[in-house]
Coordinates of C-alpha atoms in Angstrom, one line a residue:
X1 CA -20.1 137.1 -99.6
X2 CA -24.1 136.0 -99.3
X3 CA -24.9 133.1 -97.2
X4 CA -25.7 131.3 -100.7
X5 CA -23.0 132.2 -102.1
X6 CA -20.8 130.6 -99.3
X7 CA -23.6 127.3 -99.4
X8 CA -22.7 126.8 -102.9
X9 CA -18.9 127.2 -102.6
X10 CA -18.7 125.4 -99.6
X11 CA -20.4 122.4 -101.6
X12 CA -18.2 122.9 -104.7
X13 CA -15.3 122.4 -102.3
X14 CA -16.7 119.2 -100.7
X15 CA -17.7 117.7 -104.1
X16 CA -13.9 119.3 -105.7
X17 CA -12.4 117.3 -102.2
X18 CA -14.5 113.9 -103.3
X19 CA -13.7 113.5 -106.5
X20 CA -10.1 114.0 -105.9
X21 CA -10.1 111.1 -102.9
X22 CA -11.9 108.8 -105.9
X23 CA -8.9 109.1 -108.1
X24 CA -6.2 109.4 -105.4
X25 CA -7.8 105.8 -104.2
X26 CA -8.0 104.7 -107.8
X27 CA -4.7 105.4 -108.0
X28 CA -3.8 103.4 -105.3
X29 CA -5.8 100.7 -105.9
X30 CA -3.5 97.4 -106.2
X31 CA -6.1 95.1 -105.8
X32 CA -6.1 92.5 -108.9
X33 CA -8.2 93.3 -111.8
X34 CA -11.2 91.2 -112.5
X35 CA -10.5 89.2 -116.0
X36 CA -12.8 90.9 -118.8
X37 CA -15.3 88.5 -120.6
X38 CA -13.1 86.4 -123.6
X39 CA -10.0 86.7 -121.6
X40 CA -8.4 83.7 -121.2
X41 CA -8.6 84.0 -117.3
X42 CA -12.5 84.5 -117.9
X43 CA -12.2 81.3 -120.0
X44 CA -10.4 79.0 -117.8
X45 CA -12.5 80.2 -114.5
X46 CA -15.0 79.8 -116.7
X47 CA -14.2 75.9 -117.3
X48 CA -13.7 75.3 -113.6
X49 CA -16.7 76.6 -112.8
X50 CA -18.5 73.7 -115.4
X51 CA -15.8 71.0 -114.4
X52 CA -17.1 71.7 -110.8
X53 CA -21.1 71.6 -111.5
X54 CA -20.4 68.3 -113.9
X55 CA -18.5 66.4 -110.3
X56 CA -21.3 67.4 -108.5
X57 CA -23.6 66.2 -110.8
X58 CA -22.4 63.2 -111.8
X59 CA -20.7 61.8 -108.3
X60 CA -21.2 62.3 -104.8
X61 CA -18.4 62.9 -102.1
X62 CA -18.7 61.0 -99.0
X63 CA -16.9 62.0 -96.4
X64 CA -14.9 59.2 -94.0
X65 CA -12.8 58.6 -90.8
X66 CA -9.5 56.9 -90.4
X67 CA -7.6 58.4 -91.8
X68 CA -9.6 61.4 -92.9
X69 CA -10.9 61.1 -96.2
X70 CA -13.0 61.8 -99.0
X71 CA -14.9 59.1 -101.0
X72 CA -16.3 60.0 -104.6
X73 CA -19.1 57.7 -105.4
X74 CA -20.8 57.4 -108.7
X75 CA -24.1 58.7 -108.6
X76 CA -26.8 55.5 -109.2
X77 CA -24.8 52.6 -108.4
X78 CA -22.7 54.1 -105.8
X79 CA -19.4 52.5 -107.5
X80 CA -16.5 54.5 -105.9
X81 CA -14.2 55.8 -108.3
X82 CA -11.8 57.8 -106.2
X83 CA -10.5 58.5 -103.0
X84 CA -8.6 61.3 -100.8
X85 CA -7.2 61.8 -98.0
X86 CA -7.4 64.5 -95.9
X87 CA -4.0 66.5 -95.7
X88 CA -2.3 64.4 -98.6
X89 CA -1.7 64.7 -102.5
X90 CA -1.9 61.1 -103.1
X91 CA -5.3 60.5 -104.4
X92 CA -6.6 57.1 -105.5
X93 CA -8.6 56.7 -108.6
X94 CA -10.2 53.5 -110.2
X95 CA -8.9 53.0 -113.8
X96 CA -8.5 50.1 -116.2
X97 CA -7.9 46.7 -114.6
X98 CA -3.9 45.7 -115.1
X99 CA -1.8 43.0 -113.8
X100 CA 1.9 43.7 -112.3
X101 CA 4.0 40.3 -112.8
X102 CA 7.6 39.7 -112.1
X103 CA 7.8 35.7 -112.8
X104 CA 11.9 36.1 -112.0
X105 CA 11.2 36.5 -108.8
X106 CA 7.8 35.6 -107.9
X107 CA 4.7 33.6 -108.8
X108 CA 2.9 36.3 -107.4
X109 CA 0.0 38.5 -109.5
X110 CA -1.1 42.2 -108.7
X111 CA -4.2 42.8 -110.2
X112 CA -5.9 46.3 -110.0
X113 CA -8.1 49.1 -110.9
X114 CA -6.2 51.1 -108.6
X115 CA -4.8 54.2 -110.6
X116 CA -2.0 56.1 -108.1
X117 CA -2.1 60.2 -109.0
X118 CA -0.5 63.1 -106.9
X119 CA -3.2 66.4 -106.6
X120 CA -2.0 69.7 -107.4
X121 CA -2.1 70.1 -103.6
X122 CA -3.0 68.2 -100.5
X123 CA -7.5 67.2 -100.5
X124 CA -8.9 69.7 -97.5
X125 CA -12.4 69.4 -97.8
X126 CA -14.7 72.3 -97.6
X127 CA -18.6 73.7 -97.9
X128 CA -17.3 75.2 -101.4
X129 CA -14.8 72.6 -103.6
X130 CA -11.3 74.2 -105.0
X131 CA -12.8 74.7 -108.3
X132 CA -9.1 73.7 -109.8
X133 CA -8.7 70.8 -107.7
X134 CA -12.1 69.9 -108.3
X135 CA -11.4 70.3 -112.2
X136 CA -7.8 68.1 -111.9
X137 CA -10.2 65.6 -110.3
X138 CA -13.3 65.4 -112.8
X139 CA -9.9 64.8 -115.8
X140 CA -8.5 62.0 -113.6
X141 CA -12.0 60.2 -113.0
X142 CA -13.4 60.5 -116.8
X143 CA -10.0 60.0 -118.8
X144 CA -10.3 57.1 -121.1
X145 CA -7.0 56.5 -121.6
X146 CA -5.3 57.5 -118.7
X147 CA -1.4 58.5 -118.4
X148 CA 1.2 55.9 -116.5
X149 CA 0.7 57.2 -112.9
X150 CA 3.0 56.0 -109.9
X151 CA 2.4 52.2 -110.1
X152 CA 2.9 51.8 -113.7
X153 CA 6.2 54.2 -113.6
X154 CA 7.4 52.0 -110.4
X155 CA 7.0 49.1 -112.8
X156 CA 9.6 50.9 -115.5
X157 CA 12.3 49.8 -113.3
X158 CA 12.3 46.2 -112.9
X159 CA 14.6 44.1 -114.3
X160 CA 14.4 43.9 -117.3
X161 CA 12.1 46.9 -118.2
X162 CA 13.0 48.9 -121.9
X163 CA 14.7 51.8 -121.7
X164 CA 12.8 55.1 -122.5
X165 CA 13.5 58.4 -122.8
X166 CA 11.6 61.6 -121.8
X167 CA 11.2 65.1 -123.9
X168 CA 14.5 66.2 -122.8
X169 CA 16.8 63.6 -124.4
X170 CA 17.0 61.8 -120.6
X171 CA 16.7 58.2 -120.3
X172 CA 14.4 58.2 -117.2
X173 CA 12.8 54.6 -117.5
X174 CA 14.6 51.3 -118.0
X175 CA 15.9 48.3 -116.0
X176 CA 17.8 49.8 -112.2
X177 CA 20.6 48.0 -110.2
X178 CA 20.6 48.5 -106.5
X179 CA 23.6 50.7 -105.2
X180 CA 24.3 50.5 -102.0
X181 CA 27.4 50.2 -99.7
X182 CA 27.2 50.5 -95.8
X183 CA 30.2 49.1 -94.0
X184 CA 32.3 51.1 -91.0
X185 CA 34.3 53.4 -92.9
X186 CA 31.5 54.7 -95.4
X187 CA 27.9 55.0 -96.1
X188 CA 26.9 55.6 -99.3
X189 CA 24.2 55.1 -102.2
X190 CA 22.6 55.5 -105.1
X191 CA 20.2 58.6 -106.1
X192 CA 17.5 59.1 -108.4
X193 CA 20.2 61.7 -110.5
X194 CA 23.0 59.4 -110.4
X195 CA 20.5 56.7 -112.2
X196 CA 19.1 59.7 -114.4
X197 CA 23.1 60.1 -114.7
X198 CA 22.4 63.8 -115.1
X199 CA 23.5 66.9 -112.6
X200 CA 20.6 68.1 -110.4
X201 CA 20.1 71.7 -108.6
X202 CA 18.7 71.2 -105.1
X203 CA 16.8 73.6 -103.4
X204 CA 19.0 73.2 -100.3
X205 CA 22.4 72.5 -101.5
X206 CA 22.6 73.4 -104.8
X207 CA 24.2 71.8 -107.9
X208 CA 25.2 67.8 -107.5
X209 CA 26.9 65.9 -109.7
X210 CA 26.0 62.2 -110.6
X211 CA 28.6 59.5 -109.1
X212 CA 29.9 57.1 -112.2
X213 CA 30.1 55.1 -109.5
X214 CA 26.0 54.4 -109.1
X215 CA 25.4 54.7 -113.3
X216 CA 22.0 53.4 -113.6
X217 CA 21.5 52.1 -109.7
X218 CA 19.3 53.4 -107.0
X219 CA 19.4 52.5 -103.4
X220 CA 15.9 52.4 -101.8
X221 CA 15.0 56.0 -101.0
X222 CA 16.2 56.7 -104.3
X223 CA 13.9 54.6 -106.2
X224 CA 11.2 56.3 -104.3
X225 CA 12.6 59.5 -104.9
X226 CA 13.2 59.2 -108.1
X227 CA 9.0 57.9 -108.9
X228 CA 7.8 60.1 -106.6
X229 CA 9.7 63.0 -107.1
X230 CA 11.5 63.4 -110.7
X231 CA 8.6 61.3 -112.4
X232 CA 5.6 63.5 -110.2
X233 CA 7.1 66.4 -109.4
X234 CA 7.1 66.1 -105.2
X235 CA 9.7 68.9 -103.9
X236 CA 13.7 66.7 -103.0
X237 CA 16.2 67.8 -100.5
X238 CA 19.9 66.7 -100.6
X239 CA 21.0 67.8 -96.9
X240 CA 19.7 65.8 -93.5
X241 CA 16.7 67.5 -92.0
X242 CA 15.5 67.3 -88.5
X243 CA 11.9 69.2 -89.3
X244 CA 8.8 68.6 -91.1
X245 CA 9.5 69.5 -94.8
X246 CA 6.8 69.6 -97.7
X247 CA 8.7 66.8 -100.2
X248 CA 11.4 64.0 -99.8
X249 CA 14.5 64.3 -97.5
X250 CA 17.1 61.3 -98.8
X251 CA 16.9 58.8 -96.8
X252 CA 14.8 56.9 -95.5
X253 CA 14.5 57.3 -91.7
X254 CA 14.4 60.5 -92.9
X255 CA 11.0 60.2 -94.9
X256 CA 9.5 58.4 -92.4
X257 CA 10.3 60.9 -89.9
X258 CA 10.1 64.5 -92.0
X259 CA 8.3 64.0 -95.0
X260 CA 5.1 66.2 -94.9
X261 CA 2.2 63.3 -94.8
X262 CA -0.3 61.4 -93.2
X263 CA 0.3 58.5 -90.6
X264 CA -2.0 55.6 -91.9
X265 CA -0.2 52.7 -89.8
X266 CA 2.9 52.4 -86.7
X267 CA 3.7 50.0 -84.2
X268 CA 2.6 51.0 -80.5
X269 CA 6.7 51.6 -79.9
X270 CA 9.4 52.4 -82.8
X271 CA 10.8 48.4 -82.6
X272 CA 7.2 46.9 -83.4
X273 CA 5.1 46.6 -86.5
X274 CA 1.8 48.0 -87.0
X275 CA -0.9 45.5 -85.6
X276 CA -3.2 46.9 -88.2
X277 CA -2.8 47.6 -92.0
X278 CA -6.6 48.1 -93.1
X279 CA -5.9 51.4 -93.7
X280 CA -3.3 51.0 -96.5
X281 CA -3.9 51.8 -99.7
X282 CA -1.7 51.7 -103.2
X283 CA 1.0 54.4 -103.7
X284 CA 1.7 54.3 -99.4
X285 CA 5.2 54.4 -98.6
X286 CA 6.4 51.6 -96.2
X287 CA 9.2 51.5 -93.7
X288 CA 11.8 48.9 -92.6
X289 CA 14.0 47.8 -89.8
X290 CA 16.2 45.7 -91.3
X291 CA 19.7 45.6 -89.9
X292 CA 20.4 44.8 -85.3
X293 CA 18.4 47.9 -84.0
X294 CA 14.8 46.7 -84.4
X295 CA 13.6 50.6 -84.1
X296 CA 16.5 52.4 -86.6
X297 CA 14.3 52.9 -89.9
X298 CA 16.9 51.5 -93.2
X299 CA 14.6 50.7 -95.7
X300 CA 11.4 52.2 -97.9
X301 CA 9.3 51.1 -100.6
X302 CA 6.0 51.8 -101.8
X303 CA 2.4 49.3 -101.4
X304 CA 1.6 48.2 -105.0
X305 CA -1.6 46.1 -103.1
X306 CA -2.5 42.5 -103.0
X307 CA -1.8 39.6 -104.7
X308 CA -3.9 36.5 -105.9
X309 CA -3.3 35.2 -102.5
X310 CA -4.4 38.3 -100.5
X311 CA -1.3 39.2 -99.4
X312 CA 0.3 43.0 -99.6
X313 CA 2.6 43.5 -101.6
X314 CA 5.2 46.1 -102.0
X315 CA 8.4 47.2 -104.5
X316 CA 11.4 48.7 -103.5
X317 CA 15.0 48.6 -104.6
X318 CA 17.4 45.6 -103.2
X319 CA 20.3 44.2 -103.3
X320 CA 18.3 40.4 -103.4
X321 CA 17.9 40.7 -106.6
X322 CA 19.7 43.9 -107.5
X323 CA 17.5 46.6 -108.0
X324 CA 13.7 47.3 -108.0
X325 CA 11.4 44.2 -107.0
X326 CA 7.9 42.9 -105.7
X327 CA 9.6 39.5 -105.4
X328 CA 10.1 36.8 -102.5
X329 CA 13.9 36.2 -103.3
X330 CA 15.4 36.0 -99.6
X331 CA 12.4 37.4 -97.9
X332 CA 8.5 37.3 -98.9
X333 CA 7.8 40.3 -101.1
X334 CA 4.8 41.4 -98.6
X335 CA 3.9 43.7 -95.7
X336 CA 1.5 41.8 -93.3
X337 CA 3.7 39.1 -92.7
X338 CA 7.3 37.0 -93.1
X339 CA 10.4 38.4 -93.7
X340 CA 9.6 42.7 -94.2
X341 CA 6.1 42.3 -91.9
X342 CA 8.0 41.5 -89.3
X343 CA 10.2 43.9 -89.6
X344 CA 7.9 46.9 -90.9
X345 CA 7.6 50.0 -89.0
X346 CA 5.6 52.6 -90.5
X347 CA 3.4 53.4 -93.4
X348 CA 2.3 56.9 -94.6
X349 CA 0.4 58.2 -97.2
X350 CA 2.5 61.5 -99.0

């Protein structure tokens, strides 16, 4: 063979080898495919993209300390019309002024623009915003008529309240006893399914049954289970834990302890309150000592805000007035002082 013969078919096997590695590697290619233009992944990265450029257009995000968080400030006046925290889903937006009463129990008014929603997942800020986050955001901020969020749907179970039903057929809304027994031979109480009076599939355990016992109670930690996590959608587990877990263990010391959140206020040891409680904000959960061991957690509730008077107030499920209350019967319905401030222990924003 000439030397240009054996150029030429040296290249021909080079270029033969080439093309083969192309389509072996395209082949093997699992990478995902890009969506094609009109697809309706191009569409809805598409509308991201425009819900991102309208938030940054229309508001600015100011960046905070203690705890971490995010501002969003109207651009112009400066008005803030949301807040997050860093590390947690609970985000805080201003909405329509309302006023929470409960004049069987208290004289006491709640007035707020304070709108409670939980993020698709927990605000980390970054030098490029989560176009879907950013997105959920922008619908929260500009809705004109905005859905009941945690406040309002912790106000569906007051004494009282109408019943209601949800899509399924499942009367999820409606006046709550407490139910509750702790004595020396048993421990018990009322879940957000035994309210629901409906079976439920945990993660962890698997199927449970409701208890005719508890038919439309809850004991504290399930009232906030049952707002928290049926009505929002926050991840329940049915056994004890001993770790951090991303959702709601059952009981209260429990939440306190384990739930996956942010520390907004603690007393310097377990068996004191917090000294400060600037850092609270609406939809918080709060903790209680309330039985002999000043530093054993037995009680939760969440911070609804304050009242004509200034003071914070909170609702949670008892057996005062049995069931759901912001109230002051046998103890001042507040946080930062009487009764439960004396007695509270931690607060922490899910």
């Amino acid at each position: 063979m000439t030397r240009s013969r054996k150029v030429l078919a040296c290249a021909t096997a080079v270029a033969v080898a080439v093309v083969a590695l192309i389509v072996v590697w395209a082949v093997r290619d699992d990478s995902p495919a890009r969506p094609t233009a009109g697809s309706p992944e191009s569409t809805r990265a598409a509308s991201a993209r425009n819900k991102v450029e309208r938030l940054t257009q229309r508001y600015e995000l100011i960046d905070l300390d203690g705890p971490e968080r995010t501002e969003v400030r109207r651009r112009g006046d400066g008005a803030v019309v949301a807040a997050l925290t860093v590390g947690a889903r609970t985000v805080v937006v201003a909405g329509p002024p309302r006023r929470f009463t409960e004049p069987e129990a208290t004289s006491a008014v709640v007035e707020s623009t304070s709108w409670v929603r939980i993020a698709p997942r927990p605000w980390q800020p970054r030098p490029g915003l989560d176009e879907d986050l950013a997105g959920w955001l922008l619908d929260q901020i500009e809705d004109d008529s905005p859905p009941v969020d945690v406040l309002g749907a912790a106000m569906q179970y007051l004494a009282g309240a109408p019943d209601g039903r949800n899509e399924n057929g499942v009367r999820h809304i409606g006046d709550a006893g407490f139910g509750y027994v702790h004595t020396a031979e048993e421990r018990d109480g009322a879940d957000f399914y035994d309210y629901l009076e409906i079976p439920w599939k945990f993660s962890d355990t698997g199927r449970v049954k409701p208890s005719k016992r508890w038919d439309r109670q809850l004991d504290c930690s399930g009232y906030v289970r049952l707002v928290y996590g049926y009505r929002f959608g926050l991840p329940m587990l049915n056994a004890p834990v001993n770790t951090t877990v991303a959702g709601l263990p059952r009981t209260a010391a429990s939440m306190a302890a384990y739930a996956r959140s942010v520390l907004v206020a603690a007393g310097r040891t377990p068996s004191q309150p917090p000294a400060k409680l600037s850092a609270a904000q609406p939809g918080d959960l709060v903790f209680f000592a309330l039985h002999d061991d000043p530093s054993l957690i037995t009680h939760s509730g969440v911070y609804i805000g304050k009242d004509q008077h200034g003071e914070m107030r909170f609702v949670s499920s008892r057996s005062t007035v049995d069931g759901p209350s912001f109230g002051d019967v046998r103890g001042d319905g507040v946080i930062d002082s009487g009764y439960f401030g004396q007695r509270l222990r931690r607060v922490i924003r899910l």
